[in-house]
CSV table of C-alpha atoms and ligand atoms in Angstrom, one decimal:
chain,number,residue,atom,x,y,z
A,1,UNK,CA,13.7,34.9,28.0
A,2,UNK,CA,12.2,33.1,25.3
A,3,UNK,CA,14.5,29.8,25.6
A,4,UNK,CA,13.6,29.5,28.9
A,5,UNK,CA,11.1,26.9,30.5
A,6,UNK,CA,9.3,29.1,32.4
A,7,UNK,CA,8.1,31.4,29.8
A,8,UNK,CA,7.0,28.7,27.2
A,9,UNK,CA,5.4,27.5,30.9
A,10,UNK,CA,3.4,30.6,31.3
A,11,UNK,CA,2.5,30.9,27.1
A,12,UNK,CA,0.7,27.6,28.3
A,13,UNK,CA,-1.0,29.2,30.9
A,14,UNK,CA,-1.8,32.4,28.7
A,15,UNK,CA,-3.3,30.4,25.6
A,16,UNK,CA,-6.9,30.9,24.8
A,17,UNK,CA,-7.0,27.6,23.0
A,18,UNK,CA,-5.6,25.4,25.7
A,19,UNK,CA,-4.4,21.9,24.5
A,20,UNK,CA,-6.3,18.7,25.0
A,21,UNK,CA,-3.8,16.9,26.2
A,22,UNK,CA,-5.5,15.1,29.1
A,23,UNK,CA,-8.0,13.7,26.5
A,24,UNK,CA,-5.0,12.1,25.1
A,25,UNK,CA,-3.2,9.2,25.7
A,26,UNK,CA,0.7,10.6,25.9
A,27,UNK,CA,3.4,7.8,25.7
A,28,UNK,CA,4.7,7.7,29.3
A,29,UNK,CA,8.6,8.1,29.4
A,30,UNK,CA,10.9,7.4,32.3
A,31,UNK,CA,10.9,4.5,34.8
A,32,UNK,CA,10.0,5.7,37.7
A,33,UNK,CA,10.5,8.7,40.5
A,34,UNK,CA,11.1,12.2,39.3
A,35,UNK,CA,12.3,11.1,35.7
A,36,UNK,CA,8.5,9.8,35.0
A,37,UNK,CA,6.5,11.7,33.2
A,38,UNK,CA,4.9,12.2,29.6
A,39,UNK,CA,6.5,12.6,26.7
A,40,UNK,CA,7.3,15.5,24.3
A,41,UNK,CA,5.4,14.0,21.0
A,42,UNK,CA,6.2,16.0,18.1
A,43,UNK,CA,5.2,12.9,15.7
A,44,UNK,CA,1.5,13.3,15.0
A,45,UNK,CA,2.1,14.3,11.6
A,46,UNK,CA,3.2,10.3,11.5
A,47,UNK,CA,0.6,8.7,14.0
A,48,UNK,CA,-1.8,11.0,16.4
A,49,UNK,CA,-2.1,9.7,19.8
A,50,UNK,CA,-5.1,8.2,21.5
A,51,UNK,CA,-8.3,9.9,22.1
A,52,UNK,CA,-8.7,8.4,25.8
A,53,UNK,CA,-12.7,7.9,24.8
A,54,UNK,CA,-12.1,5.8,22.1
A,55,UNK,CA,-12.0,2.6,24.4
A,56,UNK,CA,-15.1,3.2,25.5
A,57,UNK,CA,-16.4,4.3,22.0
A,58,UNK,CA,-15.2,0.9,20.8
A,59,UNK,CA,-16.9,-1.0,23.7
A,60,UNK,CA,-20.0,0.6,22.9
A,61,UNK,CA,-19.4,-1.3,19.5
A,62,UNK,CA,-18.2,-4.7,20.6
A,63,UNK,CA,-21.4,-4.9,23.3
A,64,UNK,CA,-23.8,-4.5,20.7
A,65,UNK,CA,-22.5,-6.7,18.2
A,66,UNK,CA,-22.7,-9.3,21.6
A,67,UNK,CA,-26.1,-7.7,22.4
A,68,UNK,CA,-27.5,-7.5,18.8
A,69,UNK,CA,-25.6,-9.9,16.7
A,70,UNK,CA,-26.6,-9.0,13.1
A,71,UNK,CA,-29.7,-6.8,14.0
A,72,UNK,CA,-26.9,-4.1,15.1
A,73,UNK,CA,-27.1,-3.5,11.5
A,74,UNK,CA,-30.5,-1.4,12.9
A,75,UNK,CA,-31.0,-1.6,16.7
A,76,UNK,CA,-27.1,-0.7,17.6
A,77,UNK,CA,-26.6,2.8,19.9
A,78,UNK,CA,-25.6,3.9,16.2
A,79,UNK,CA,-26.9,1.2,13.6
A,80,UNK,CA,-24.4,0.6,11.4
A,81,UNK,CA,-26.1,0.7,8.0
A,82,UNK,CA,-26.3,4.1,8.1
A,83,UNK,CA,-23.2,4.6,10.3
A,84,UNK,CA,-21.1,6.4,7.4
A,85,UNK,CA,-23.5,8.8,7.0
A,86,UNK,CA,-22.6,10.2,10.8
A,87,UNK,CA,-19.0,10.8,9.6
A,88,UNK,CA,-20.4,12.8,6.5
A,89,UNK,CA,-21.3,16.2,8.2
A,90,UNK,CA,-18.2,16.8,10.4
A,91,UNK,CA,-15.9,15.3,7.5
A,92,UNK,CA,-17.2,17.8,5.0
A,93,UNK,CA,-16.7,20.7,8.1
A,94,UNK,CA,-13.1,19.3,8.3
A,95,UNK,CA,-12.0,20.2,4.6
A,96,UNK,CA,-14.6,22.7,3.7
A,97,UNK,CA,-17.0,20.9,1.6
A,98,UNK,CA,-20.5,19.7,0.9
A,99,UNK,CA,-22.1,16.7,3.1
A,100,UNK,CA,-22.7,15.1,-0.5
A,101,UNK,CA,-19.4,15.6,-2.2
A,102,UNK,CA,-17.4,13.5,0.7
A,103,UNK,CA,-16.9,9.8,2.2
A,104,UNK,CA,-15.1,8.1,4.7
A,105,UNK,CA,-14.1,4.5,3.1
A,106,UNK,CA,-10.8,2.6,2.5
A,107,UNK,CA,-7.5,3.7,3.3
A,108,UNK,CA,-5.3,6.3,1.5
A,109,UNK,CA,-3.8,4.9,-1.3
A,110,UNK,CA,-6.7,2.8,-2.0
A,111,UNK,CA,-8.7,5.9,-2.5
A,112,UNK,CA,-6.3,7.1,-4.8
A,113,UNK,CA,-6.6,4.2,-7.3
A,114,UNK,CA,-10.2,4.5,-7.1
A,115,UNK,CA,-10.6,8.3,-7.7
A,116,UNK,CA,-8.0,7.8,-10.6
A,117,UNK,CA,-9.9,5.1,-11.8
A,118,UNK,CA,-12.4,7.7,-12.8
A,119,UNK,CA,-10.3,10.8,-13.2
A,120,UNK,CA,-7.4,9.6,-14.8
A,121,UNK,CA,-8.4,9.2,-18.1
A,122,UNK,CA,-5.0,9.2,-20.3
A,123,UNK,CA,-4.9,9.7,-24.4
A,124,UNK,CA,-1.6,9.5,-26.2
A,125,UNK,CA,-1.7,13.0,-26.8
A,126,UNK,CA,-2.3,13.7,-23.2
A,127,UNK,CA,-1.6,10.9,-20.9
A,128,UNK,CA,1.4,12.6,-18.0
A,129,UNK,CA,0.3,13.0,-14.1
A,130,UNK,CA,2.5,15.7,-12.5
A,131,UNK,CA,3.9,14.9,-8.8
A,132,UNK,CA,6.1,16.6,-6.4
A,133,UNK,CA,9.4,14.9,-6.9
A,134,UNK,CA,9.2,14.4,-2.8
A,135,UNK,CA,6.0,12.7,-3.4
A,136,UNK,CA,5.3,10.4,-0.8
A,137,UNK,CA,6.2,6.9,-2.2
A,138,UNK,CA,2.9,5.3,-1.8
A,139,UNK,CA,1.4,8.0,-4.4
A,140,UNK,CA,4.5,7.6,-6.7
A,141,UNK,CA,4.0,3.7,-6.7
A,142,UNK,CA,0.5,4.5,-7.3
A,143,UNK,CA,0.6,6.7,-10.4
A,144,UNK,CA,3.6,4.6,-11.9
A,145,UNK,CA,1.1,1.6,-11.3
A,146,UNK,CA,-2.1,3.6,-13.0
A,147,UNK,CA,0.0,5.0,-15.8
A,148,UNK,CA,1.6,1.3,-17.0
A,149,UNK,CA,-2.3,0.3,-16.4
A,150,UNK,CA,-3.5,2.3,-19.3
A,151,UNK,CA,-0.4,0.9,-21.2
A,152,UNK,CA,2.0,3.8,-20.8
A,153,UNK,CA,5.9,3.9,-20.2
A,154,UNK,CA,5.8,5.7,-16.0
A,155,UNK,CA,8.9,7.0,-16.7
A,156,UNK,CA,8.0,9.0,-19.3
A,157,UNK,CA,4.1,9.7,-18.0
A,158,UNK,CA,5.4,10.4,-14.2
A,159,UNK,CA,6.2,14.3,-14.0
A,160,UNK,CA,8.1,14.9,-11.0
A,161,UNK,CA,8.7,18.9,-9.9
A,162,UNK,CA,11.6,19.3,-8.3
A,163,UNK,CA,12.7,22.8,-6.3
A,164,UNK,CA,14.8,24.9,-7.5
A,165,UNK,CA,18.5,24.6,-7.3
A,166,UNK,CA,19.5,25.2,-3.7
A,167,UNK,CA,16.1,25.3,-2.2
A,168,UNK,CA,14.4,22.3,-0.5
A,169,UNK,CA,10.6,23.0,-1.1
A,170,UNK,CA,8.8,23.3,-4.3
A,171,UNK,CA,7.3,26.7,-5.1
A,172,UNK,CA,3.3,27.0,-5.9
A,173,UNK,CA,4.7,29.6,-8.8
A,174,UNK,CA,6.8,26.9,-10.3
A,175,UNK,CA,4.0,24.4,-10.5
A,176,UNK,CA,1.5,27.1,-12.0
A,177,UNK,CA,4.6,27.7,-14.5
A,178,UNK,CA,4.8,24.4,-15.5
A,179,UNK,CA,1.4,23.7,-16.2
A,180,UNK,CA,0.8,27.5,-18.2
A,181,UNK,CA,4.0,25.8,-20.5
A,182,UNK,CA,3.5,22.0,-21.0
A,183,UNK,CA,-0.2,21.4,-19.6
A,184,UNK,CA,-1.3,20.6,-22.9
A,185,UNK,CA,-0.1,16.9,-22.0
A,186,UNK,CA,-1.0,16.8,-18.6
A,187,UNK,CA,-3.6,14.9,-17.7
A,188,UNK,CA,-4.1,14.7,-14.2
A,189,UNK,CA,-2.1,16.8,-11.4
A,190,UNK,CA,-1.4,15.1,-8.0
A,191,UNK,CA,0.1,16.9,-5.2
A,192,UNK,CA,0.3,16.5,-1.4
A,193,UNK,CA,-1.3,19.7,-0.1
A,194,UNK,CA,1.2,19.8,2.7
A,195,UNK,CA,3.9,18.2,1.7
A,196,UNK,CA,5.2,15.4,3.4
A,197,UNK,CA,8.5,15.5,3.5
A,198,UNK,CA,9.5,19.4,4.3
A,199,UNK,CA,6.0,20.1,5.4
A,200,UNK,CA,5.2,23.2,2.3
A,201,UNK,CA,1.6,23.9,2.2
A,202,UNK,CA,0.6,24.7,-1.3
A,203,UNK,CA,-1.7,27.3,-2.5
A,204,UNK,CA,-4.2,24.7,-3.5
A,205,UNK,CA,-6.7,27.8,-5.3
A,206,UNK,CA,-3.6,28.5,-7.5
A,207,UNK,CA,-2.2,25.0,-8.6
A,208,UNK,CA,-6.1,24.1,-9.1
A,209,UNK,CA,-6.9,26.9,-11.5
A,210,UNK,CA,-3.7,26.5,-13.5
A,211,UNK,CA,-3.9,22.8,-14.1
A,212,UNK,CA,-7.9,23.0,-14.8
A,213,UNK,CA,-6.5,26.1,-17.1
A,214,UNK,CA,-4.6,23.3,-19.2
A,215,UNK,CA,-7.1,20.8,-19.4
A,216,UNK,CA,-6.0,18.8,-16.7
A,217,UNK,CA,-7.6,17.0,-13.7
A,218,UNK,CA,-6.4,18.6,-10.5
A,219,UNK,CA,-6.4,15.8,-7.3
A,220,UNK,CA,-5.3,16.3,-3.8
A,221,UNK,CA,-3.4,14.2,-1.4
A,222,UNK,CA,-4.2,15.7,2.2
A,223,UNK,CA,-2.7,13.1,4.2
A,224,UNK,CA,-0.4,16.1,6.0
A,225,UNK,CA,-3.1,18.7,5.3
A,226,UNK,CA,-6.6,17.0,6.8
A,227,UNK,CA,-6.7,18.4,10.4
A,228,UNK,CA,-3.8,20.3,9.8
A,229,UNK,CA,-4.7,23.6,8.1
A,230,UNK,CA,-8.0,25.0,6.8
A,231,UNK,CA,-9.2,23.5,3.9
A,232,UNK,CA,-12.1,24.6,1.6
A,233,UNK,CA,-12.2,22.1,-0.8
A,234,UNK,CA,-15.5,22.9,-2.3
A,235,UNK,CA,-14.9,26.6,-3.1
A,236,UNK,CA,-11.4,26.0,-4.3
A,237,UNK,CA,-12.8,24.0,-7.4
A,238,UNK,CA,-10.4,21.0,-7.1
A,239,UNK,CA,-11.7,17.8,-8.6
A,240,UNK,CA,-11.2,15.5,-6.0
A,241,UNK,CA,-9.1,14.6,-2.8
A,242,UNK,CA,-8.3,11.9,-0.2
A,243,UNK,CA,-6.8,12.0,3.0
A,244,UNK,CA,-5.8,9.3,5.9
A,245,UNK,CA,-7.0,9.8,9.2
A,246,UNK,CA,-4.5,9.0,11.4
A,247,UNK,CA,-1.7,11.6,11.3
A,248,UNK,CA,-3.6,14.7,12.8
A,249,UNK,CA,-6.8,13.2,13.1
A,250,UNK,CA,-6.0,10.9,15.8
A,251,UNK,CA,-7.8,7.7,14.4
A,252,UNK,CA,-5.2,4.9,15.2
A,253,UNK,CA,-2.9,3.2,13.2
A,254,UNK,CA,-3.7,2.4,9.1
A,255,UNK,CA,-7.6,4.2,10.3
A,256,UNK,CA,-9.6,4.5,7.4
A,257,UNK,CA,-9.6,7.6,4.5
A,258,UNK,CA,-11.4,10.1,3.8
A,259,UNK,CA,-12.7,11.2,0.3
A,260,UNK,CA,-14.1,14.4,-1.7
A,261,UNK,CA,-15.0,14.7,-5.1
A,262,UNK,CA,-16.3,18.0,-6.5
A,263,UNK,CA,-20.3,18.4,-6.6
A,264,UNK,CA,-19.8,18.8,-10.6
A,265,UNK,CA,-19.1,15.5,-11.1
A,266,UNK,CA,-21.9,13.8,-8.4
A,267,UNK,CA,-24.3,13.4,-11.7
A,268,UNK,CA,-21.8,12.1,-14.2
A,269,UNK,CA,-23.0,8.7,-15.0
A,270,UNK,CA,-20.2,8.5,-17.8
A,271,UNK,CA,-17.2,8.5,-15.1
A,272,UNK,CA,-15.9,5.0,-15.3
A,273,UNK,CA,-15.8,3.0,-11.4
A,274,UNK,CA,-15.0,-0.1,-9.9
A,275,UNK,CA,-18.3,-1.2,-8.1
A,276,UNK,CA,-19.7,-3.2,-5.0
A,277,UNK,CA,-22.8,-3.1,-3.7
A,278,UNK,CA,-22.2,-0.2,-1.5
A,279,UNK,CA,-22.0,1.8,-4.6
A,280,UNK,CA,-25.4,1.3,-5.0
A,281,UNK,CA,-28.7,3.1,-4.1
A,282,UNK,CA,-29.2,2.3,-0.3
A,283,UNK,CA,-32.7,2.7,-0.6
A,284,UNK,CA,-32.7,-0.3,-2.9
A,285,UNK,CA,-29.5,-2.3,-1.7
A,286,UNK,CA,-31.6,-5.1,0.0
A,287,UNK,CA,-33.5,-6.0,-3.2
A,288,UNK,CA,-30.2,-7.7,-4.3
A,289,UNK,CA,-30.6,-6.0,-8.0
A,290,UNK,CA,-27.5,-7.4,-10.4
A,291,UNK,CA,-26.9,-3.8,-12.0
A,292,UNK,CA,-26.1,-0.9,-9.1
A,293,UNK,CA,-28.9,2.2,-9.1
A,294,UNK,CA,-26.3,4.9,-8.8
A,295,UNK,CA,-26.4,8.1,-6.4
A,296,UNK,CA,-25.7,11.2,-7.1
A,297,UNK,CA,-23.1,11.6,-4.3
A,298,UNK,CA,-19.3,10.9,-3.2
A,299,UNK,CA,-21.0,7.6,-1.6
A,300,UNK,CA,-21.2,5.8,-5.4
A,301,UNK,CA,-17.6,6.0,-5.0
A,302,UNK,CA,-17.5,3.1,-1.8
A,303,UNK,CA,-17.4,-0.3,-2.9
A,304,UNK,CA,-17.6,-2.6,0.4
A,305,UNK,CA,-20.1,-2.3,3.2
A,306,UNK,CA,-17.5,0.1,6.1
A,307,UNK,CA,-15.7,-1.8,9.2
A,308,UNK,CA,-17.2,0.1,11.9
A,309,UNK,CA,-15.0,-0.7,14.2
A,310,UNK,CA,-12.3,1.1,12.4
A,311,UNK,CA,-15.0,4.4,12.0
A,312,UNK,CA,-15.8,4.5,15.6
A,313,UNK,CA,-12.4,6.1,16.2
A,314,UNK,CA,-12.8,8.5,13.1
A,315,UNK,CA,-16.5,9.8,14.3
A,316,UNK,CA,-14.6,10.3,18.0
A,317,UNK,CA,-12.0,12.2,16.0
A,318,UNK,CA,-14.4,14.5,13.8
A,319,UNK,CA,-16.9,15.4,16.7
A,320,UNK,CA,-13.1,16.1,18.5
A,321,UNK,CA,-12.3,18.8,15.9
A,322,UNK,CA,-16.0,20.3,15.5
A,323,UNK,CA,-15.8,21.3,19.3
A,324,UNK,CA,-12.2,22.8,19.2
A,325,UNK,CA,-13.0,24.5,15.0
A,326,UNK,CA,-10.4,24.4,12.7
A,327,UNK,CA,-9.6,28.2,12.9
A,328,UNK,CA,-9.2,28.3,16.2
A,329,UNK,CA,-6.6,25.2,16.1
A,330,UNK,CA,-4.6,26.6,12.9
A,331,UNK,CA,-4.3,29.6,15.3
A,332,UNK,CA,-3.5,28.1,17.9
A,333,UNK,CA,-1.4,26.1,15.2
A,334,UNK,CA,0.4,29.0,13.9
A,335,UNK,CA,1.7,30.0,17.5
A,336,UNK,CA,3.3,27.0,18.6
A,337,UNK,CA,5.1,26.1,15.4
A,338,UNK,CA,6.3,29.6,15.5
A,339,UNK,CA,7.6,29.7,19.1
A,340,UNK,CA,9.3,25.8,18.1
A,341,UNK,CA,11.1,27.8,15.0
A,342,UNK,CA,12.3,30.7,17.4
A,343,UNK,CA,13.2,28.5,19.7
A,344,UNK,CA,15.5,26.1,17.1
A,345,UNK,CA,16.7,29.2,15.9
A,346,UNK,CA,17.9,30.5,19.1
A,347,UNK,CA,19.4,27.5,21.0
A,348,UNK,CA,20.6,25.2,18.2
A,349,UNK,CA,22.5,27.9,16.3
A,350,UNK,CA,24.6,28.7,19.7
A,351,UNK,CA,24.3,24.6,20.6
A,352,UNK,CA,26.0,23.4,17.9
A,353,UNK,CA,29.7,23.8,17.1
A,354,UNK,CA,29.3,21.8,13.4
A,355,UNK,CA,27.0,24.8,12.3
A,356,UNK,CA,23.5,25.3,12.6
A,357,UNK,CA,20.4,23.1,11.5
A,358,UNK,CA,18.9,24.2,9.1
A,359,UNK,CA,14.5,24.6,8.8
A,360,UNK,CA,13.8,23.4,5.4
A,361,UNK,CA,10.1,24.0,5.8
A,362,UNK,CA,9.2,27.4,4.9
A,363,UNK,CA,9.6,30.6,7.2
A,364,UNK,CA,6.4,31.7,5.8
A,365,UNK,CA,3.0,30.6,8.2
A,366,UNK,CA,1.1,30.5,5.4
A,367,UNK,CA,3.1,28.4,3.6
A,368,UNK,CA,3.1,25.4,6.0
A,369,UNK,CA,1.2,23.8,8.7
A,370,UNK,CA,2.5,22.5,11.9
A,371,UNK,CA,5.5,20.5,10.7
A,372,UNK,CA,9.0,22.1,10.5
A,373,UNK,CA,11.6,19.8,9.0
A,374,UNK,CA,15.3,20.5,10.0
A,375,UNK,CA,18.3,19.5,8.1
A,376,UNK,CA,20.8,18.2,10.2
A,377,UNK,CA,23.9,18.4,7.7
A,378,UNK,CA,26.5,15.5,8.3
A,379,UNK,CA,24.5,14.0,10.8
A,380,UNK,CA,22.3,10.6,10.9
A,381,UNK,CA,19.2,11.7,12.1
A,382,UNK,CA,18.5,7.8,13.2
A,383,UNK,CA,20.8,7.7,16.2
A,384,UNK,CA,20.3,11.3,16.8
A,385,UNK,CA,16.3,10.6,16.8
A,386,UNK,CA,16.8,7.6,19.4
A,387,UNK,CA,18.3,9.9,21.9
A,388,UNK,CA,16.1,12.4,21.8
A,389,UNK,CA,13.6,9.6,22.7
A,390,UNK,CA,15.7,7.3,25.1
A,391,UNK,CA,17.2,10.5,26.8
A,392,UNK,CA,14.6,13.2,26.7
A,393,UNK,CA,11.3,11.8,26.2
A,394,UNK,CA,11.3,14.0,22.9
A,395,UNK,CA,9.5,12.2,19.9
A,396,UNK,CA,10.7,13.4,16.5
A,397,UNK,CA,10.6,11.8,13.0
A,398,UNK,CA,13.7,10.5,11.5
A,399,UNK,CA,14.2,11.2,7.0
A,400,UNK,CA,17.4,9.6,7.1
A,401,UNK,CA,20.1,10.7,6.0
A,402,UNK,CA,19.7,14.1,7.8
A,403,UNK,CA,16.2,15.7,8.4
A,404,UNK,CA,14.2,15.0,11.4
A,405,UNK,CA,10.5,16.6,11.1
A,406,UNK,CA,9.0,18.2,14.3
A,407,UNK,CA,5.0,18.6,14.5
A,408,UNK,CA,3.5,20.9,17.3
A,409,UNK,CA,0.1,19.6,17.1
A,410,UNK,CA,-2.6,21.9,18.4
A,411,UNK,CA,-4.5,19.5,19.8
A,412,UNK,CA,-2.6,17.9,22.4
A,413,UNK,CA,0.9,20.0,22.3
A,414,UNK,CA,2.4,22.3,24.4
A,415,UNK,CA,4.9,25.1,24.1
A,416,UNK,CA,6.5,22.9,26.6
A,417,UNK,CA,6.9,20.2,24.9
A,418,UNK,CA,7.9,22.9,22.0
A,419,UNK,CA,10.7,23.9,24.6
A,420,UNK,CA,11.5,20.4,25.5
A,421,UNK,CA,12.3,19.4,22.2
A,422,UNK,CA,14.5,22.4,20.9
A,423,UNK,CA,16.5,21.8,24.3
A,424,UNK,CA,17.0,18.7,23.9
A,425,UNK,CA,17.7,18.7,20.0
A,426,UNK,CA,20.4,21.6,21.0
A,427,UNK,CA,21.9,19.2,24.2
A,428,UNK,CA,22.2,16.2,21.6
A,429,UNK,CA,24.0,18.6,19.0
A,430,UNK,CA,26.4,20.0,21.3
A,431,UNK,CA,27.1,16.5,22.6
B,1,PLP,C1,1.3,11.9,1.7
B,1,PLP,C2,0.9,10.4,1.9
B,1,PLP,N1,0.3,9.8,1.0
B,1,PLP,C3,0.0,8.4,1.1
B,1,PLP,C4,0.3,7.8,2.3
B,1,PLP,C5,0.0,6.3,2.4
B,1,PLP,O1,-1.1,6.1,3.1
B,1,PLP,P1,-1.8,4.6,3.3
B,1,PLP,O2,-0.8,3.7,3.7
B,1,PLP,O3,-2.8,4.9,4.3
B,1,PLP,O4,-2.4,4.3,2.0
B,1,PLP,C6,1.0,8.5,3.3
B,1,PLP,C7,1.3,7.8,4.6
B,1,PLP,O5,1.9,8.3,5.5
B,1,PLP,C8,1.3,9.8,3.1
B,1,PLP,O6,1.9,10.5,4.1
């Protein structure tokens, strides 16, 4: 009953948060006749898909920079001097903070180096930045890079926490463990708040108390976690965050970041930054001063004046998730990702003769979000990922060797497209 398509058909029709997939644009799959269709896209946790009102969000934007030319600056539907500030409200909604302790600006990893500009502030004594040893490269790269900045030797400043032996996701209690032992030379902590690669959601509260505990600075990554899973950023104490916006958030490809850093350190004028004059005092920009009048908000943390052609698609995307509310999504969330585990549970451990994938993600809801990651043992998930593409319409992510990760994303996903994916994952293993 619960492999088959008609009941993951009628959990569609029962939902109280039905999906918005017709707001979306789906990748079409099939040629023509009755193999046409949409497909199954389980990879928004890589790239969301296409709100279908950005084009005309966007055109809104290119007519009045024909209409206004640089008097847009003012006179556009939504001048753009003050266009950030539009994104500040629903951004600080989205991960549970206050308007003035977040931005939109940059991308990702950019953010990174400049929050660690001001929060990683190394001594001899105390100079090592703890990681998840699956840490996304790009925030590896980047602490390597800030570490042999201040003059330090990255391979002995980088921490990396690995899982136990024999398990594939890093435990909160482990990281709190470490830093109650050997925080005393810990200077900053950086983790991905859902983790990337097997899709763990930390208990941020925890890992933020402990590493503050020892003295340590305590930064999130929530490019897997921002439009994922509730966030409350604010109350949780952590010192700063960034996140991308174009996994879950449905911005478009490389969109721009977000950025929070905690209301107790708005005021400090003694945190070192790297500058431009959108750092300074808006009121005051136009007078051309050589010396930026700081503000006492996440803002004195931009540097160049936004590309608002690349925010249009993340204001689309904000006002997108204030009318749908992040509790009824992670609900809504919480349900499809658990029917998709049932459902790999079920079919692939009777598919496959070469034993059974294995979920690497946690069986706990409250330790993940919407991704489960599946071990494929003795497999190469690239081929395997090609065919459930070229043959099914099934989008999944490859981690070769042998995981493929499969995101149910609330927003545009079915428990059909849940169901189309375990079949067809189970029809490629048996084959
Ligand atoms: C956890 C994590 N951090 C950092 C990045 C890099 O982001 P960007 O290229 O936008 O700087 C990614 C990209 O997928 C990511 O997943």
């Amino acid at each position: 009953m619960l492999a088959s398509e008609r009941h993951a058909l009628e959990l569609d029709a029962a939902d109280p948060l039905p999906a918005r997939r017709a707001e979306f644009c789906v990748p079409p799959v099939g040629t023509s006749g009755a193999s046409a269709g949409e497909a199954a896209y389980l990879a928004g946790n890589s790239l969301g898909l296409q709100p279908k009102a950005l084009r005309a969000r966007l055109g809104t934007e290119l007519d009045d920079w024909a209409r206004f030319g640089v008097e847009g600056h003012t006179e556009a539907t939504r001048p753009w001097l003050p266009y950030h500030e539009l994104l500040r409200g629903p951004a600080a909604r989205l991960v549970g903070a206050r308007p003035e302790e977040v931005v939109v600006m940059n991308s990702l990893t950019i953010n990174l180096h400049l929050l660690m500009v001001s929060f990683y502030r190394p001594t001899p004594r105390r100079h090592a930045i703890v990681i998840e040893d699956s840490a996304f490269p790009s925030d590896s790269y980047a602490v390597r890079s800030q570490a042999a900045f201040h003059g330090f030797d990255p391979g002995e400043a980088i921490v990396r926490l690995a899982p136990r032996p024999g398990e594939a996701a890093l435990r909160t209690d482990d990281v709190v463990r470490f830093l109650s032992e050997e925080g005393e030379r810990v200077a900053l902590v950086l983790l991905g708040a859902v983790n990337y690669f097997t899709g763990e959601l930390f208990d941020i509260d925890a890992i933020t108390a402990a590493g503050q505990a020892a003295g340590a600075v305590v930064g999130w990554d929530l490019a897997h976690a921002a439009g994922n899973v509730p966030l409350r950023l604010h109350d949780s104490g952590a010192d700063w965050a960034a996140w991308c916006s174009y996994k879950y958030l449905n911005a478009g490809p490389g969109s721009l970041a977000g950025v929070f850093v905690h209301e107790r350190h708005l005021a400090d004028r003694g945190l070192p930054k790297f500058a431009g004059w959108w750092s300074t005092d808006q009121r005051t920009r136009f007078e051309m001063a050589p010396v930026v009048t700081p503000v006492d908000t996440a803002d004195s943390w931009q540097v160049s004046n936004p590309p608002i052609l690349a925010m249009a698609p993340v204001l689309l995307s904000l006002e997108m998730f204030d009318q749908s509310g992040m509790p009824a999504l992670r609900a809504k969330s919480v349900r499809l990702t658990g029917y998709l585990e049932s459902l790999l549970d079920e079919m692939c451990a009777v598919a496959t003769r070469r034993g059974a994938p294995e979920v690497i993600t946690p069986r706990d809801p409250e330790r993940r979000g919407a991704q489960l990651s599946v071990r494929i043992s003795g497999r190469d998930v690239g081929p395997l990922t090609r065919r459930l593409r070229g043959e099914f319409g099934v989008y999944a992510d490859a981690r070769r060797p042998d995981v493929i990760r499969l995101a149910p994303v609330p927003m545009y996903n079915t428990f059909h497209d849940c169901w189309r994916a375990a079949t067809a994952l189970a029809a490629v293993l048996d084959a």
